[in-house]
Amino acid sequence: CKPTDGHITSLHSQISTMSEVDYKEAPFSSEASSGEIPVKVHIIAPSTLPEGYVFEAEVGIPGNKKTISVEVPPGGVVEGQVFLVPLPADFGAGEPQVKVPTGRWKDGTFDFCNAGPFHPSLWCALCFTQVGMGQIMQRMRLNWLGDIGHDSATKNTYKVVLALVLSYTAYSIALEIMEGSRNYQNIPAYIPVLKFIGAMLFTIWSVYALMKTRENIRAKYSIPEESCKGYEDLVCSMCCSCCVVAQMARHTGEYETYKGSCCSATGMAGHTPSIV
């Protein structure tokens, strides 16, 4: 049955101030003490619903979606709000799946060579950090800002990120050429200004998108913060972005079973199963 209009209206004031973090962080400690921690899946609320309401939702990759029953979490949700629910243990039973650890990171932030000193994920993270980030976003089906989105907003994330990186590279090279073709005394004042603005915008996007990607991976796999509580994703993304990209790639890649690739949209070989 559907919730009444009056019930739905009364929920707006209660839910409007709630954030996704309420759903992401709160269960971690209790899950860790209860044994095996299930993988979670992000659900986008189809409408404003009260807590405890059960509805059917399709999850999975486009073209191979499956239906699961979803119970609205405490406090209810408003239309379009993203929340997390455990993925049923038998979801995709019998099908090949990438095994991703839950409850903790697979390895440390600085364990660069755990997948091998010449692994594609390592060198992509070190030399083309934003491209590696784009591969992880595509792997996790996030948009170009590292956020959850509908299939239409996430199907070309890697291409969008690659276009941004190439555009900024071309922009920077063009300004360097303009600057190098003149004597130091004759360089127009607008060139340094344009360089600064471009660098700032690109940096802000890179840090924000990486922070959100890390945040959503931690939420999906119930990985609690270990330091800088409340700011760990931001601090890590600002201080060592290549370390963060490499760690997320190793965590979600299961490179012991599946090969990595520098040139694919997901950073994985073509036969690798998609992550739900």
Short mmCIF file of C-alpha atoms in Angstrom, two decimals:
data_model
loop_
_atom_site.label_atom_id
_atom_site.label_comp_id
_atom_site.label_asym_id
_atom_site.label_seq_id
_atom_site.Cartn_x
_atom_site.Cartn_y
_atom_site.Cartn_z
CA CYS A 1 0.00 0.00 0.00
CA LYS A 2 1.06 3.61 -0.53
CA PRO A 3 1.60 6.12 2.31
CA THR A 4 -1.10 8.76 2.73
CA ASP A 5 -0.60 12.33 1.50
CA GLY A 6 -0.84 13.67 5.05
CA HIS A 7 1.84 11.31 6.28
CA ILE A 8 4.11 12.24 3.40
CA THR A 9 3.64 15.98 3.97
CA SER A 10 4.56 15.68 7.64
CA LEU A 11 7.82 14.00 6.70
CA HIS A 12 9.28 16.97 4.80
CA SER A 13 10.21 19.02 7.85
CA GLN A 14 11.75 15.98 9.55
CA ILE A 15 13.83 14.84 6.59
CA SER A 16 14.91 18.07 4.92
CA THR A 17 17.81 18.58 7.32
CA MET A 18 19.07 15.00 7.13
CA SER A 19 22.20 14.25 5.09
CA GLU A 20 23.48 11.13 3.39
CA VAL A 21 26.10 10.87 6.14
CA ASP A 22 23.34 9.88 8.59
CA TYR A 23 22.93 6.67 6.61
CA LYS A 24 26.56 6.16 5.71
CA GLU A 25 28.44 6.50 8.98
CA ALA A 26 26.04 5.46 11.73
CA PRO A 27 25.87 1.66 11.15
CA PHE A 28 29.62 1.00 10.82
CA SER A 29 30.45 0.25 14.46
CA SER A 30 27.48 -2.07 15.02
CA GLU A 31 28.12 -3.90 11.76
CA ALA A 32 31.75 -4.51 12.62
CA SER A 33 30.75 -6.22 15.87
CA SER A 34 28.08 -8.37 14.26
CA GLY A 35 30.42 -10.37 12.03
CA GLU A 36 30.33 -10.32 8.24
CA ILE A 37 29.50 -6.90 6.82
CA PRO A 38 27.33 -6.91 3.67
CA VAL A 39 28.07 -4.83 0.60
CA LYS A 40 25.64 -1.94 0.33
CA VAL A 41 23.96 -0.46 -2.70
CA HIS A 42 22.90 3.14 -3.19
CA ILE A 43 19.19 3.67 -3.78
CA ILE A 44 17.67 6.88 -5.12
CA ALA A 45 14.28 7.43 -3.49
CA PRO A 46 11.53 7.43 -6.17
CA SER A 47 9.28 9.60 -4.00
CA THR A 48 8.85 10.87 -0.45
CA LEU A 49 8.35 7.79 1.73
CA PRO A 50 8.01 7.10 5.48
CA GLU A 51 10.41 4.88 7.40
CA GLY A 52 9.65 1.19 7.17
CA TYR A 53 7.90 1.50 3.81
CA VAL A 54 8.93 -1.34 1.47
CA PHE A 55 9.20 -0.97 -2.30
CA GLU A 56 10.87 -2.73 -5.21
CA ALA A 57 14.03 -1.23 -6.73
CA GLU A 58 16.17 -2.25 -9.69
CA VAL A 59 19.90 -2.46 -9.06
CA GLY A 60 22.83 -3.58 -11.18
CA ILE A 61 24.37 -2.59 -14.46
CA PRO A 62 22.19 -1.34 -17.34
CA GLY A 63 20.90 -4.27 -19.33
CA ASN A 64 21.33 -6.70 -16.45
CA LYS A 65 19.38 -5.18 -13.59
CA LYS A 66 17.71 -7.22 -10.88
CA THR A 67 14.90 -6.30 -8.53
CA ILE A 68 15.33 -6.24 -4.75
CA SER A 69 13.00 -5.27 -1.91
CA VAL A 70 14.06 -2.06 -0.18
CA GLU A 71 12.92 -0.87 3.24
CA VAL A 72 13.05 2.87 3.85
CA PRO A 73 15.49 3.65 6.71
CA PRO A 74 14.60 5.43 9.97
CA GLY A 75 13.46 9.02 9.46
CA GLY A 76 12.06 8.38 6.00
CA VAL A 77 13.32 9.81 2.71
CA VAL A 78 12.36 12.55 0.31
CA GLU A 79 12.15 12.13 -3.45
CA GLY A 80 15.60 11.98 -5.04
CA GLN A 81 17.43 11.38 -1.76
CA VAL A 82 20.21 8.78 -1.87
CA PHE A 83 20.37 6.17 0.86
CA LEU A 84 22.12 2.85 1.42
CA VAL A 85 20.68 -0.64 1.89
CA PRO A 86 22.46 -3.99 2.26
CA LEU A 87 22.69 -6.02 -0.93
CA PRO A 88 20.99 -9.42 -0.48
CA ALA A 89 23.52 -12.19 0.15
CA ASP A 90 22.16 -14.23 -2.76
CA PHE A 91 22.22 -11.33 -5.22
CA GLY A 92 23.85 -12.51 -8.44
CA ALA A 93 24.38 -16.00 -7.06
CA GLY A 94 26.14 -18.21 -9.58
CA GLU A 95 27.45 -15.27 -11.57
CA PRO A 96 31.10 -14.15 -11.56
CA GLN A 97 31.60 -11.20 -9.21
CA VAL A 98 34.44 -8.91 -8.19
CA LYS A 99 35.08 -9.58 -4.50
CA VAL A 100 35.59 -6.34 -2.60
CA PRO A 101 36.44 -6.33 1.14
CA THR A 102 34.02 -4.68 3.55
CA GLY A 103 34.60 -3.05 6.93
CA ARG A 104 38.17 -1.99 6.17
CA TRP A 105 40.47 -0.97 3.34
CA LYS A 106 42.09 -3.87 1.51
CA ASP A 107 45.51 -2.39 2.23
CA GLY A 108 47.16 0.83 3.34
CA THR A 109 47.23 4.19 1.62
CA PHE A 110 50.95 3.89 0.90
CA ASP A 111 51.00 0.21 -0.15
CA PHE A 112 51.64 1.23 -3.75
CA CYS A 113 53.27 -1.98 -4.92
CA ASN A 114 50.83 -4.51 -3.46
CA ALA A 115 49.48 -5.19 -6.93
CA GLY A 116 52.99 -5.20 -8.38
CA PRO A 117 55.51 -2.45 -9.19
CA PHE A 118 54.49 -2.39 -12.85
CA HIS A 119 50.74 -2.73 -12.43
CA PRO A 120 48.67 -0.39 -14.67
CA SER A 121 46.67 0.98 -11.73
CA LEU A 122 49.85 2.13 -9.99
CA TRP A 123 51.33 4.00 -12.92
CA CYS A 124 48.00 5.46 -13.98
CA ALA A 125 47.53 6.81 -10.43
CA LEU A 126 51.06 8.22 -10.31
CA CYS A 127 51.28 9.72 -13.82
CA PHE A 128 47.65 10.40 -14.77
CA THR A 129 45.91 10.78 -11.42
CA GLN A 130 42.64 12.29 -12.66
CA VAL A 131 42.37 9.70 -15.44
CA GLY A 132 42.79 6.93 -12.87
CA MET A 133 40.13 8.63 -10.76
CA GLY A 134 37.81 8.66 -13.78
CA GLN A 135 38.30 4.92 -14.24
CA ILE A 136 37.31 4.27 -10.64
CA MET A 137 34.28 6.55 -10.99
CA GLN A 138 33.17 4.58 -14.06
CA ARG A 139 33.84 1.28 -12.25
CA MET A 140 31.64 2.41 -9.35
CA ARG A 141 29.09 4.09 -11.67
CA LEU A 142 29.51 7.57 -10.17
CA ASN A 143 29.18 10.81 -12.09
CA TRP A 144 32.03 13.21 -12.94
CA LEU A 145 31.72 14.84 -9.49
CA GLY A 146 32.01 11.52 -7.66
CA ASP A 147 28.32 11.49 -6.73
CA ILE A 148 25.59 8.88 -7.12
CA GLY A 149 23.38 9.41 -10.16
CA HIS A 150 20.95 7.79 -12.54
CA ASP A 151 22.31 5.60 -15.35
CA SER A 152 22.05 8.44 -17.87
CA ALA A 153 24.36 10.59 -15.71
CA THR A 154 26.98 7.91 -15.05
CA LYS A 155 27.29 5.91 -18.28
CA ASN A 156 29.93 8.23 -19.79
CA THR A 157 31.75 9.39 -16.67
CA TYR A 158 35.18 8.27 -17.85
CA LYS A 159 34.77 10.11 -21.16
CA VAL A 160 33.71 13.29 -19.35
CA VAL A 161 36.69 13.13 -16.98
CA LEU A 162 39.09 12.41 -19.85
CA ALA A 163 37.67 15.36 -21.80
CA LEU A 164 38.18 17.65 -18.77
CA VAL A 165 41.79 16.51 -18.34
CA LEU A 166 42.61 16.92 -22.03
CA SER A 167 40.88 20.31 -22.19
CA TYR A 168 42.81 21.62 -19.19
CA THR A 169 46.07 20.25 -20.63
CA ALA A 170 45.44 21.98 -23.96
CA TYR A 171 44.46 25.19 -22.15
CA SER A 172 47.67 25.16 -20.10
CA ILE A 173 49.89 24.41 -23.08
CA ALA A 174 48.31 27.20 -25.11
CA LEU A 175 48.99 29.73 -22.34
CA GLU A 176 52.57 28.48 -21.96
CA ILE A 177 53.14 28.93 -25.69
CA MET A 178 51.70 32.45 -25.57
CA GLU A 179 53.89 33.27 -22.59
CA GLY A 180 57.04 31.72 -24.06
CA SER A 181 56.73 33.63 -27.32
CA ARG A 182 57.26 36.96 -25.55
CA ASN A 183 60.02 38.56 -23.54
CA TYR A 184 59.51 38.46 -19.77
CA GLN A 185 58.89 42.21 -19.66
CA ASN A 186 56.26 42.02 -22.40
CA ILE A 187 54.09 39.21 -21.05
CA PRO A 188 50.48 40.46 -20.87
CA ALA A 189 49.09 40.58 -17.33
CA TYR A 190 46.09 38.47 -18.29
CA ILE A 191 48.17 35.36 -19.05
CA PRO A 192 49.27 34.69 -15.42
CA VAL A 193 45.73 35.45 -14.30
CA LEU A 194 44.26 32.93 -16.75
CA LYS A 195 46.82 30.33 -15.69
CA PHE A 196 45.95 30.84 -12.03
CA ILE A 197 42.19 30.68 -12.62
CA GLY A 198 42.49 27.52 -14.73
CA ALA A 199 44.76 25.80 -12.21
CA MET A 200 42.47 26.71 -9.29
CA LEU A 201 39.30 25.48 -10.99
CA PHE A 202 40.93 22.23 -12.09
CA THR A 203 42.40 21.63 -8.63
CA ILE A 204 39.11 22.35 -6.85
CA TRP A 205 37.26 19.92 -9.13
CA SER A 206 39.96 17.25 -8.77
CA VAL A 207 39.98 17.39 -4.96
CA TYR A 208 36.20 17.56 -4.62
CA ALA A 209 35.52 14.72 -7.07
CA LEU A 210 38.17 12.51 -5.45
CA MET A 211 36.81 13.29 -1.97
CA LYS A 212 33.26 12.32 -3.00
CA THR A 213 34.46 9.17 -4.76
CA ARG A 214 36.35 8.03 -1.66
CA GLU A 215 33.38 8.92 0.55
CA ASN A 216 30.98 6.86 -1.55
CA ILE A 217 33.33 3.87 -1.67
CA ARG A 218 33.71 3.97 2.11
CA ALA A 219 29.93 4.13 2.48
CA LYS A 220 29.28 1.24 0.09
CA TYR A 221 31.77 -1.03 1.82
CA SER A 222 31.23 0.24 5.39
CA ILE A 223 34.80 1.47 5.85
CA PRO A 224 35.01 3.76 8.90
CA GLU A 225 37.30 6.77 9.12
CA GLU A 226 40.54 6.08 10.98
CA SER A 227 41.83 9.62 11.48
CA CYS A 228 40.73 13.23 10.97
CA LYS A 229 37.17 12.18 11.80
CA GLY A 230 34.71 14.00 9.59
CA TYR A 231 37.43 15.26 7.26
CA GLU A 232 39.46 12.17 6.35
CA ASP A 233 38.26 12.01 2.73
CA LEU A 234 39.05 15.69 2.18
CA VAL A 235 42.46 15.57 3.89
CA CYS A 236 43.58 12.45 2.02
CA SER A 237 42.38 13.85 -1.32
CA MET A 238 44.24 17.11 -0.77
CA CYS A 239 47.49 15.71 0.61
CA CYS A 240 48.15 12.67 -1.58
CA SER A 241 45.65 12.27 -4.41
CA CYS A 242 47.72 9.68 -6.28
CA CYS A 243 47.90 7.55 -3.09
CA VAL A 244 44.11 7.71 -2.72
CA VAL A 245 43.47 6.79 -6.37
CA ALA A 246 45.87 3.83 -6.21
CA GLN A 247 44.33 2.56 -2.96
CA MET A 248 40.75 2.78 -4.28
CA ALA A 249 41.79 1.01 -7.49
CA ARG A 250 43.35 -1.86 -5.54
CA HIS A 251 40.38 -2.08 -3.18
CA THR A 252 37.74 -2.35 -5.91
CA GLY A 253 39.75 -4.20 -8.55
CA GLU A 254 40.49 -7.71 -7.20
CA TYR A 255 43.66 -7.69 -9.26
CA GLU A 256 44.58 -11.13 -7.89
CA THR A 257 41.88 -12.53 -10.19
CA TYR A 258 41.29 -9.93 -12.90
CA LYS A 259 43.80 -7.98 -14.95
CA GLY A 260 44.07 -4.21 -14.84
CA SER A 261 44.27 -1.98 -17.89
CA CYS A 262 45.51 1.56 -18.47
CA CYS A 263 43.38 2.07 -21.54
CA SER A 264 39.90 0.90 -20.54
CA ALA A 265 37.11 3.04 -19.13
CA THR A 266 37.10 1.12 -15.83
CA GLY A 267 40.82 0.37 -15.54
CA MET A 268 39.98 -3.34 -15.81
CA ALA A 269 40.27 -5.92 -18.60
CA GLY A 270 37.22 -6.33 -20.80
CA HIS A 271 36.05 -9.66 -19.34
CA THR A 272 35.93 -8.34 -15.74
CA PRO A 273 32.45 -8.48 -14.11
CA SER A 274 30.88 -5.14 -13.29
CA ILE A 275 30.53 -4.04 -9.67
CA VAL A 276 26.92 -3.83 -8.47
#
